[in-house]
């Protein structure tokens, strides 16, 4: 398990009214691929493993984490057991998600994947100012390395791609419809008249638009794989 001076990401998320944050199926969806570890004994006390993970939290926050400890997990990785911890705050009005790790890029990647899944769940009321903090704890003192702004929109990938390329897509659609209409509904009598030249030009424009649609398709696939859920600030 990472020592107390290792990296961690911290995100405080508002809970939607009426949401059941004790629903195990909810956390199974969010932490897909993680191993769930028993957090409490039959008498309600924390397990030894749970206590060990909470000891990674700075002393100032341990009491509230113990009181609201909700889910304990581990990310399977050869040679290391990297924990995740979820606790409630302010009587269940918020949940705090912590992901511990050794390498900065690893913590960022795990946090981004979790945040993407959290955004899909209606149990969480993300606001425009929701942020994630990357921190280091040294001798019980937390030092914030950087933070990131979460894109809180629940739109799908296509909606996000449309917003990022709105004007290009609208212009291309208009040109495509007009060119296609010319090709379908106009039949020139002779090839070298003004109408015939316009018909030929429309055919070339339509071919160019169809080629650009193929290019946009590849651009969309790239966007789908590389879209940012969190805008990290440079340390």
PDB file of C-alpha atoms in Angstrom:
ATOM      1  CA  UNK A   1       0.000   0.000   0.000  1.00  0.00           C
ATOM      2  CA  UNK A   2       1.326   3.493  -0.749  1.00  0.00           C
ATOM      3  CA  UNK A   3       2.931   5.259   2.188  1.00  0.00           C
ATOM      4  CA  UNK A   4       1.296   8.316   3.710  1.00  0.00           C
ATOM      5  CA  UNK A   5       3.463  10.660   1.679  1.00  0.00           C
ATOM      6  CA  UNK A   6       2.312   9.316  -1.682  1.00  0.00           C
ATOM      7  CA  UNK A   7       0.070  10.994  -4.207  1.00  0.00           C
ATOM      8  CA  UNK A   8      -3.687  11.200  -3.961  1.00  0.00           C
ATOM      9  CA  UNK A   9      -6.492  12.849  -5.910  1.00  0.00           C
ATOM     10  CA  UNK A  10      -9.409  14.349  -3.992  1.00  0.00           C
ATOM     11  CA  UNK A  11     -12.799  15.322  -5.367  1.00  0.00           C
ATOM     12  CA  UNK A  12     -15.798  16.574  -3.370  1.00  0.00           C
ATOM     13  CA  UNK A  13     -19.044  15.903  -5.251  1.00  0.00           C
ATOM     14  CA  UNK A  14     -22.545  17.129  -4.296  1.00  0.00           C
ATOM     15  CA  UNK A  15     -25.159  14.392  -3.978  1.00  0.00           C
ATOM     16  CA  UNK A  16     -28.429  14.840  -5.872  1.00  0.00           C
ATOM     17  CA  UNK A  17     -31.575  15.119  -3.708  1.00  0.00           C
ATOM     18  CA  UNK A  18     -33.136  11.733  -3.076  1.00  0.00           C
ATOM     19  CA  UNK A  19     -30.121   9.775  -4.330  1.00  0.00           C
ATOM     20  CA  UNK A  20     -29.200   6.551  -2.536  1.00  0.00           C
ATOM     21  CA  UNK A  21     -25.436   6.733  -2.119  1.00  0.00           C
ATOM     22  CA  UNK A  22     -25.479   3.437  -0.210  1.00  0.00           C
ATOM     23  CA  UNK A  23     -26.591   1.596  -3.357  1.00  0.00           C
ATOM     24  CA  UNK A  24     -23.803  -0.912  -4.003  1.00  0.00           C
ATOM     25  CA  UNK A  25     -24.774  -1.211  -7.681  1.00  0.00           C
ATOM     26  CA  UNK A  26     -24.050   2.509  -8.094  1.00  0.00           C
ATOM     27  CA  UNK A  27     -20.468   2.104  -6.904  1.00  0.00           C
ATOM     28  CA  UNK A  28     -19.990  -1.071  -8.925  1.00  0.00           C
ATOM     29  CA  UNK A  29     -20.771   0.939 -12.064  1.00  0.00           C
ATOM     30  CA  UNK A  30     -18.457   3.781 -11.059  1.00  0.00           C
ATOM     31  CA  UNK A  31     -15.566   1.545  -9.951  1.00  0.00           C
ATOM     32  CA  UNK A  32     -15.833  -1.046 -12.707  1.00  0.00           C
ATOM     33  CA  UNK A  33     -12.561  -3.027 -12.787  1.00  0.00           C
ATOM     34  CA  UNK A  34     -11.689  -2.249  -9.165  1.00  0.00           C
ATOM     35  CA  UNK A  35     -11.649  -4.768  -6.304  1.00  0.00           C
ATOM     36  CA  UNK A  36     -14.073  -4.025  -3.484  1.00  0.00           C
ATOM     37  CA  UNK A  37     -12.550  -4.574  -0.039  1.00  0.00           C
ATOM     38  CA  UNK A  38     -14.557  -5.027   3.192  1.00  0.00           C
ATOM     39  CA  UNK A  39     -14.600  -1.715   5.028  1.00  0.00           C
ATOM     40  CA  UNK A  40     -16.443  -2.553   8.235  1.00  0.00           C
ATOM     41  CA  UNK A  41     -16.706  -5.538  10.550  1.00  0.00           C
ATOM     42  CA  UNK A  42     -20.027  -7.078  11.564  1.00  0.00           C
ATOM     43  CA  UNK A  43     -20.190  -4.774  14.619  1.00  0.00           C
ATOM     44  CA  UNK A  44     -19.803  -1.673  12.435  1.00  0.00           C
ATOM     45  CA  UNK A  45     -16.180  -0.968  13.337  1.00  0.00           C
ATOM     46  CA  UNK A  46     -13.624  -0.381  10.604  1.00  0.00           C
ATOM     47  CA  UNK A  47     -11.534  -3.296   9.410  1.00  0.00           C
ATOM     48  CA  UNK A  48      -7.750  -3.225   9.824  1.00  0.00           C
ATOM     49  CA  UNK A  49      -7.384  -2.598   6.098  1.00  0.00           C
ATOM     50  CA  UNK A  50      -9.877   0.243   6.308  1.00  0.00           C
ATOM     51  CA  UNK A  51      -7.961   1.823   9.182  1.00  0.00           C
ATOM     52  CA  UNK A  52      -4.702   1.481   7.249  1.00  0.00           C
ATOM     53  CA  UNK A  53      -6.137   3.317   4.234  1.00  0.00           C
ATOM     54  CA  UNK A  54      -7.688   6.056   6.377  1.00  0.00           C
ATOM     55  CA  UNK A  55      -4.255   6.564   7.941  1.00  0.00           C
ATOM     56  CA  UNK A  56      -3.150   7.740   4.477  1.00  0.00           C
ATOM     57  CA  UNK A  57      -5.493  10.714   4.903  1.00  0.00           C
ATOM     58  CA  UNK A  58      -4.030  13.748   6.653  1.00  0.00           C
ATOM     59  CA  UNK A  59      -4.789  13.898  10.396  1.00  0.00           C
ATOM     60  CA  UNK A  60      -7.059  16.938  10.032  1.00  0.00           C
ATOM     61  CA  UNK A  61      -9.527  14.994   7.864  1.00  0.00           C
ATOM     62  CA  UNK A  62      -9.377  11.541   9.438  1.00  0.00           C
ATOM     63  CA  UNK A  63     -12.243  11.994  11.895  1.00  0.00           C
ATOM     64  CA  UNK A  64     -14.764  12.970   9.210  1.00  0.00           C
ATOM     65  CA  UNK A  65     -13.474  10.211   6.900  1.00  0.00           C
ATOM     66  CA  UNK A  66     -13.895   7.587   9.632  1.00  0.00           C
ATOM     67  CA  UNK A  67     -17.392   8.804  10.420  1.00  0.00           C
ATOM     68  CA  UNK A  68     -18.545   8.746   6.801  1.00  0.00           C
ATOM     69  CA  UNK A  69     -16.422   5.960   5.312  1.00  0.00           C
ATOM     70  CA  UNK A  70     -18.565   4.364   2.633  1.00  0.00           C
ATOM     71  CA  UNK A  71     -16.566   2.357   0.081  1.00  0.00           C
ATOM     72  CA  UNK A  72     -13.052   0.900   0.112  1.00  0.00           C
ATOM     73  CA  UNK A  73     -11.434  -0.388  -3.061  1.00  0.00           C
ATOM     74  CA  UNK A  74      -8.144  -1.395  -4.594  1.00  0.00           C
ATOM     75  CA  UNK A  75      -6.877  -1.001  -8.145  1.00  0.00           C
ATOM     76  CA  UNK A  76      -5.204  -4.302  -9.116  1.00  0.00           C
ATOM     77  CA  UNK A  77      -1.612  -3.721 -10.140  1.00  0.00           C
ATOM     78  CA  UNK A  78       1.391  -6.006 -10.045  1.00  0.00           C
ATOM     79  CA  UNK A  79       3.473  -5.442  -6.935  1.00  0.00           C
ATOM     80  CA  UNK A  80       1.282  -2.693  -5.494  1.00  0.00           C
ATOM     81  CA  UNK A  81      -2.137  -2.321  -3.923  1.00  0.00           C
ATOM     82  CA  UNK A  82      -3.388   1.145  -4.811  1.00  0.00           C
ATOM     83  CA  UNK A  83      -6.485   2.037  -2.784  1.00  0.00           C
ATOM     84  CA  UNK A  84      -9.516   4.156  -3.463  1.00  0.00           C
ATOM     85  CA  UNK A  85     -11.702   5.519  -0.694  1.00  0.00           C
ATOM     86  CA  UNK A  86     -15.154   7.105  -0.683  1.00  0.00           C
ATOM     87  CA  UNK A  87     -16.694   8.849   2.314  1.00  0.00           C
ATOM     88  CA  UNK A  88     -19.737  11.011   2.915  1.00  0.00           C
ATOM     89  CA  UNK A  89     -19.570  14.582   4.153  1.00  0.00           C
ATOM     90  CA  UNK A  90     -22.063  16.901   5.876  1.00  0.00           C
ATOM     91  CA  UNK A  91     -24.559  14.179   6.626  1.00  0.00           C
ATOM     92  CA  UNK A  92     -24.526  12.718   3.128  1.00  0.00           C
ATOM     93  CA  UNK A  93     -24.883  15.980   1.173  1.00  0.00           C
ATOM     94  CA  UNK A  94     -21.490  15.353  -0.422  1.00  0.00           C
ATOM     95  CA  UNK A  95     -19.242  12.408  -1.194  1.00  0.00           C
ATOM     96  CA  UNK A  96     -15.454  12.640  -1.207  1.00  0.00           C
ATOM     97  CA  UNK A  97     -13.624  10.359  -3.637  1.00  0.00           C
ATOM     98  CA  UNK A  98      -9.915   9.751  -3.009  1.00  0.00           C
ATOM     99  CA  UNK A  99      -7.603   7.790  -5.289  1.00  0.00           C
ATOM    100  CA  UNK A 100      -4.109   6.991  -4.008  1.00  0.00           C
ATOM    101  CA  UNK A 101      -1.158   6.154  -6.214  1.00  0.00           C
ATOM    102  CA  UNK A 102       2.562   6.307  -6.794  1.00  0.00           C
ATOM    103  CA  UNK A 103       2.939   7.890 -10.235  1.00  0.00           C
ATOM    104  CA  UNK A 104       1.387  11.232 -11.187  1.00  0.00           C
ATOM    105  CA  UNK A 105       0.150  10.134 -14.619  1.00  0.00           C
ATOM    106  CA  UNK A 106      -1.313   6.969 -13.120  1.00  0.00           C
ATOM    107  CA  UNK A 107      -3.325   8.885 -10.525  1.00  0.00           C
ATOM    108  CA  UNK A 108      -4.506  11.344 -13.155  1.00  0.00           C
ATOM    109  CA  UNK A 109      -5.590   8.585 -15.535  1.00  0.00           C
ATOM    110  CA  UNK A 110      -7.490   6.623 -12.853  1.00  0.00           C
ATOM    111  CA  UNK A 111      -9.158   9.833 -11.665  1.00  0.00           C
ATOM    112  CA  UNK A 112     -10.227  10.840 -15.171  1.00  0.00           C
ATOM    113  CA  UNK A 113     -11.782   7.421 -15.847  1.00  0.00           C
ATOM    114  CA  UNK A 114     -13.652   7.514 -12.534  1.00  0.00           C
ATOM    115  CA  UNK A 115     -14.829  11.073 -13.123  1.00  0.00           C
ATOM    116  CA  UNK A 116     -16.167  10.116 -16.542  1.00  0.00           C
ATOM    117  CA  UNK A 117     -18.268   7.374 -14.931  1.00  0.00           C
ATOM    118  CA  UNK A 118     -19.392   9.602 -12.068  1.00  0.00           C
ATOM    119  CA  UNK A 119     -20.681  12.151 -14.581  1.00  0.00           C
ATOM    120  CA  UNK A 120     -22.980   9.512 -16.080  1.00  0.00           C
ATOM    121  CA  UNK A 121     -24.708   8.889 -12.753  1.00  0.00           C
ATOM    122  CA  UNK A 122     -27.744  10.978 -11.847  1.00  0.00           C
ATOM    123  CA  UNK A 123     -26.986  10.420  -8.161  1.00  0.00           C
ATOM    124  CA  UNK A 124     -24.388  13.194  -8.325  1.00  0.00           C
ATOM    125  CA  UNK A 125     -25.177  16.868  -8.870  1.00  0.00           C
ATOM    126  CA  UNK A 126     -21.988  18.152 -10.470  1.00  0.00           C
ATOM    127  CA  UNK A 127     -21.824  21.936 -10.561  1.00  0.00           C
ATOM    128  CA  UNK A 128     -19.836  24.165 -12.899  1.00  0.00           C
ATOM    129  CA  UNK A 129     -17.192  24.811 -10.237  1.00  0.00           C
ATOM    130  CA  UNK A 130     -16.432  21.181  -9.355  1.00  0.00           C
ATOM    131  CA  UNK A 131     -12.696  20.531  -9.282  1.00  0.00           C
ATOM    132  CA  UNK A 132     -10.274  17.689  -8.591  1.00  0.00           C
ATOM    133  CA  UNK A 133      -7.142  18.257  -6.513  1.00  0.00           C
ATOM    134  CA  UNK A 134      -3.895  16.314  -6.830  1.00  0.00           C
ATOM    135  CA  UNK A 135      -1.974  16.429  -3.577  1.00  0.00           C
ATOM    136  CA  UNK A 136       1.018  15.053  -1.729  1.00  0.00           C
ATOM    137  CA  UNK A 137       1.078  14.433   2.019  1.00  0.00           C
ATOM    138  CA  UNK A 138       4.442  14.961   3.713  1.00  0.00           C
ATOM    139  CA  UNK A 139       4.747  14.577   7.496  1.00  0.00           C
ATOM    140  CA  UNK A 140       0.989  14.955   7.814  1.00  0.00           C
ATOM    141  CA  UNK A 141       0.901  18.212   5.844  1.00  0.00           C
ATOM    142  CA  UNK A 142      -0.953  18.177   2.538  1.00  0.00           C
ATOM    143  CA  UNK A 143       0.636  19.995  -0.363  1.00  0.00           C
ATOM    144  CA  UNK A 144      -1.549  20.581  -3.413  1.00  0.00           C
ATOM    145  CA  UNK A 145       0.410  19.901  -6.586  1.00  0.00           C
ATOM    146  CA  UNK A 146      -2.243  20.891  -9.090  1.00  0.00           C
ATOM    147  CA  UNK A 147      -5.975  20.823  -9.660  1.00  0.00           C
ATOM    148  CA  UNK A 148      -8.302  20.407 -12.576  1.00  0.00           C
ATOM    149  CA  UNK A 149     -11.667  21.729 -13.671  1.00  0.00           C
ATOM    150  CA  UNK A 150     -14.242  19.036 -14.448  1.00  0.00           C
ATOM    151  CA  UNK A 151     -16.323  19.369 -17.604  1.00  0.00           C
ATOM    152  CA  UNK A 152     -19.681  18.853 -15.925  1.00  0.00           C
ATOM    153  CA  UNK A 153     -21.782  18.488 -19.072  1.00  0.00           C
ATOM    154  CA  UNK A 154     -23.604  15.142 -19.236  1.00  0.00           C
ATOM    155  CA  UNK A 155     -23.808  15.300 -23.027  1.00  0.00           C
ATOM    156  CA  UNK A 156     -22.583  12.328 -24.976  1.00  0.00           C
ATOM    157  CA  UNK A 157     -19.510  12.256 -27.181  1.00  0.00           C
ATOM    158  CA  UNK A 158     -21.450  13.294 -30.303  1.00  0.00           C
ATOM    159  CA  UNK A 159     -22.947  16.325 -28.553  1.00  0.00           C
ATOM    160  CA  UNK A 160     -19.536  17.396 -27.305  1.00  0.00           C
ATOM    161  CA  UNK A 161     -18.016  16.946 -30.750  1.00  0.00           C
ATOM    162  CA  UNK A 162     -20.865  18.961 -32.283  1.00  0.00           C
ATOM    163  CA  UNK A 163     -20.329  21.828 -29.848  1.00  0.00           C
ATOM    164  CA  UNK A 164     -16.604  21.854 -30.604  1.00  0.00           C
ATOM    165  CA  UNK A 165     -17.148  21.829 -34.405  1.00  0.00           C
ATOM    166  CA  UNK A 166     -20.585  23.415 -34.694  1.00  0.00           C
ATOM    167  CA  UNK A 167     -19.941  25.937 -37.467  1.00  0.00           C
ATOM    168  CA  UNK A 168     -17.912  23.562 -39.642  1.00  0.00           C
ATOM    169  CA  UNK A 169     -20.628  20.919 -39.415  1.00  0.00           C
ATOM    170  CA  UNK A 170     -23.450  23.382 -40.165  1.00  0.00           C
ATOM    171  CA  UNK A 171     -21.668  24.817 -43.223  1.00  0.00           C
ATOM    172  CA  UNK A 172     -20.835  21.333 -44.482  1.00  0.00           C
ATOM    173  CA  UNK A 173     -24.435  20.175 -44.022  1.00  0.00           C
ATOM    174  CA  UNK A 174     -25.817  23.194 -45.912  1.00  0.00           C
ATOM    175  CA  UNK A 175     -23.371  22.712 -48.794  1.00  0.00           C
ATOM    176  CA  UNK A 176     -24.105  18.982 -48.884  1.00  0.00           C
ATOM    177  CA  UNK A 177     -27.886  19.491 -49.030  1.00  0.00           C
ATOM    178  CA  UNK A 178     -27.663  22.170 -51.731  1.00  0.00           C
ATOM    179  CA  UNK A 179     -25.226  20.166 -53.882  1.00  0.00           C
ATOM    180  CA  UNK A 180     -27.275  17.007 -53.528  1.00  0.00           C
ATOM    181  CA  UNK A 181     -30.465  18.873 -54.437  1.00  0.00           C
ATOM    182  CA  UNK A 182     -28.848  20.192 -57.613  1.00  0.00           C
ATOM    183  CA  UNK A 183     -27.680  16.708 -58.588  1.00  0.00           C
ATOM    184  CA  UNK A 184     -31.111  15.174 -57.950  1.00  0.00           C
ATOM    185  CA  UNK A 185     -33.490  17.782 -59.315  1.00  0.00           C
ATOM    186  CA  UNK A 186     -31.610  19.508 -62.154  1.00  0.00           C
ATOM    187  CA  UNK A 187     -30.909  17.817 -65.453  1.00  0.00           C
ATOM    188  CA  UNK A 188     -29.049  20.012 -67.973  1.00  0.00           C
ATOM    189  CA  UNK A 189     -29.949  19.612 -71.627  1.00  0.00           C
ATOM    190  CA  UNK A 190     -26.414  20.280 -72.894  1.00  0.00           C
ATOM    191  CA  UNK A 191     -23.076  19.986 -71.069  1.00  0.00           C
ATOM    192  CA  UNK A 192     -21.554  23.387 -71.870  1.00  0.00           C
ATOM    193  CA  UNK A 193     -24.413  25.698 -70.981  1.00  0.00           C
ATOM    194  CA  UNK A 194     -24.389  27.766 -67.810  1.00  0.00           C
ATOM    195  CA  UNK A 195     -26.750  25.266 -66.215  1.00  0.00           C
ATOM    196  CA  UNK A 196     -24.574  22.359 -67.345  1.00  0.00           C
ATOM    197  CA  UNK A 197     -21.448  23.947 -65.881  1.00  0.00           C
ATOM    198  CA  UNK A 198     -23.273  24.634 -62.620  1.00  0.00           C
ATOM    199  CA  UNK A 199     -24.415  20.999 -62.525  1.00  0.00           C
ATOM    200  CA  UNK A 200     -20.861  19.762 -63.032  1.00  0.00           C
ATOM    201  CA  UNK A 201     -19.524  22.129 -60.361  1.00  0.00           C
ATOM    202  CA  UNK A 202     -22.169  20.897 -57.907  1.00  0.00           C
ATOM    203  CA  UNK A 203     -21.041  17.316 -58.554  1.00  0.00           C
ATOM    204  CA  UNK A 204     -17.454  18.207 -57.720  1.00  0.00           C
ATOM    205  CA  UNK A 205     -18.508  20.093 -54.593  1.00  0.00           C
ATOM    206  CA  UNK A 206     -20.603  17.100 -53.502  1.00  0.00           C
ATOM    207  CA  UNK A 207     -17.617  14.789 -53.956  1.00  0.00           C
ATOM    208  CA  UNK A 208     -15.442  17.114 -51.877  1.00  0.00           C
ATOM    209  CA  UNK A 209     -18.062  17.275 -49.136  1.00  0.00           C
ATOM    210  CA  UNK A 210     -18.368  13.478 -49.033  1.00  0.00           C
ATOM    211  CA  UNK A 211     -14.584  13.228 -48.678  1.00  0.00           C
ATOM    212  CA  UNK A 212     -14.651  15.759 -45.840  1.00  0.00           C
ATOM    213  CA  UNK A 213     -17.356  13.722 -44.107  1.00  0.00           C
ATOM    214  CA  UNK A 214     -14.958  10.760 -44.097  1.00  0.00           C
ATOM    215  CA  UNK A 215     -12.257  12.989 -42.592  1.00  0.00           C
ATOM    216  CA  UNK A 216     -14.701  14.251 -39.957  1.00  0.00           C
ATOM    217  CA  UNK A 217     -15.508  10.643 -39.094  1.00  0.00           C
ATOM    218  CA  UNK A 218     -11.849   9.947 -38.332  1.00  0.00           C
ATOM    219  CA  UNK A 219     -11.666  13.222 -36.393  1.00  0.00           C
ATOM    220  CA  UNK A 220     -14.672  12.136 -34.333  1.00  0.00           C
ATOM    221  CA  UNK A 221     -13.009   8.801 -33.496  1.00  0.00           C
ATOM    222  CA  UNK A 222      -9.903  10.692 -32.367  1.00  0.00           C
ATOM    223  CA  UNK A 223     -12.064  13.010 -30.249  1.00  0.00           C
ATOM    224  CA  UNK A 224     -13.867  10.009 -28.762  1.00  0.00           C
ATOM    225  CA  UNK A 225     -10.604   8.506 -27.549  1.00  0.00           C
ATOM    226  CA  UNK A 226      -8.854  11.676 -26.414  1.00  0.00           C
ATOM    227  CA  UNK A 227     -11.550  14.044 -25.135  1.00  0.00           C
ATOM    228  CA  UNK A 228     -10.650  15.597 -21.793  1.00  0.00           C
ATOM    229  CA  UNK A 229     -12.936  15.107 -18.818  1.00  0.00           C
ATOM    230  CA  UNK A 230     -10.670  17.182 -16.574  1.00  0.00           C
ATOM    231  CA  UNK A 231      -8.688  20.268 -17.609  1.00  0.00           C
ATOM    232  CA  UNK A 232      -5.585  19.950 -15.468  1.00  0.00           C
ATOM    233  CA  UNK A 233      -3.672  23.077 -14.588  1.00  0.00           C
ATOM    234  CA  UNK A 234       0.072  22.963 -15.076  1.00  0.00           C
ATOM    235  CA  UNK A 235       1.909  22.496 -11.749  1.00  0.00           C
TER     236      UNK A 235
END
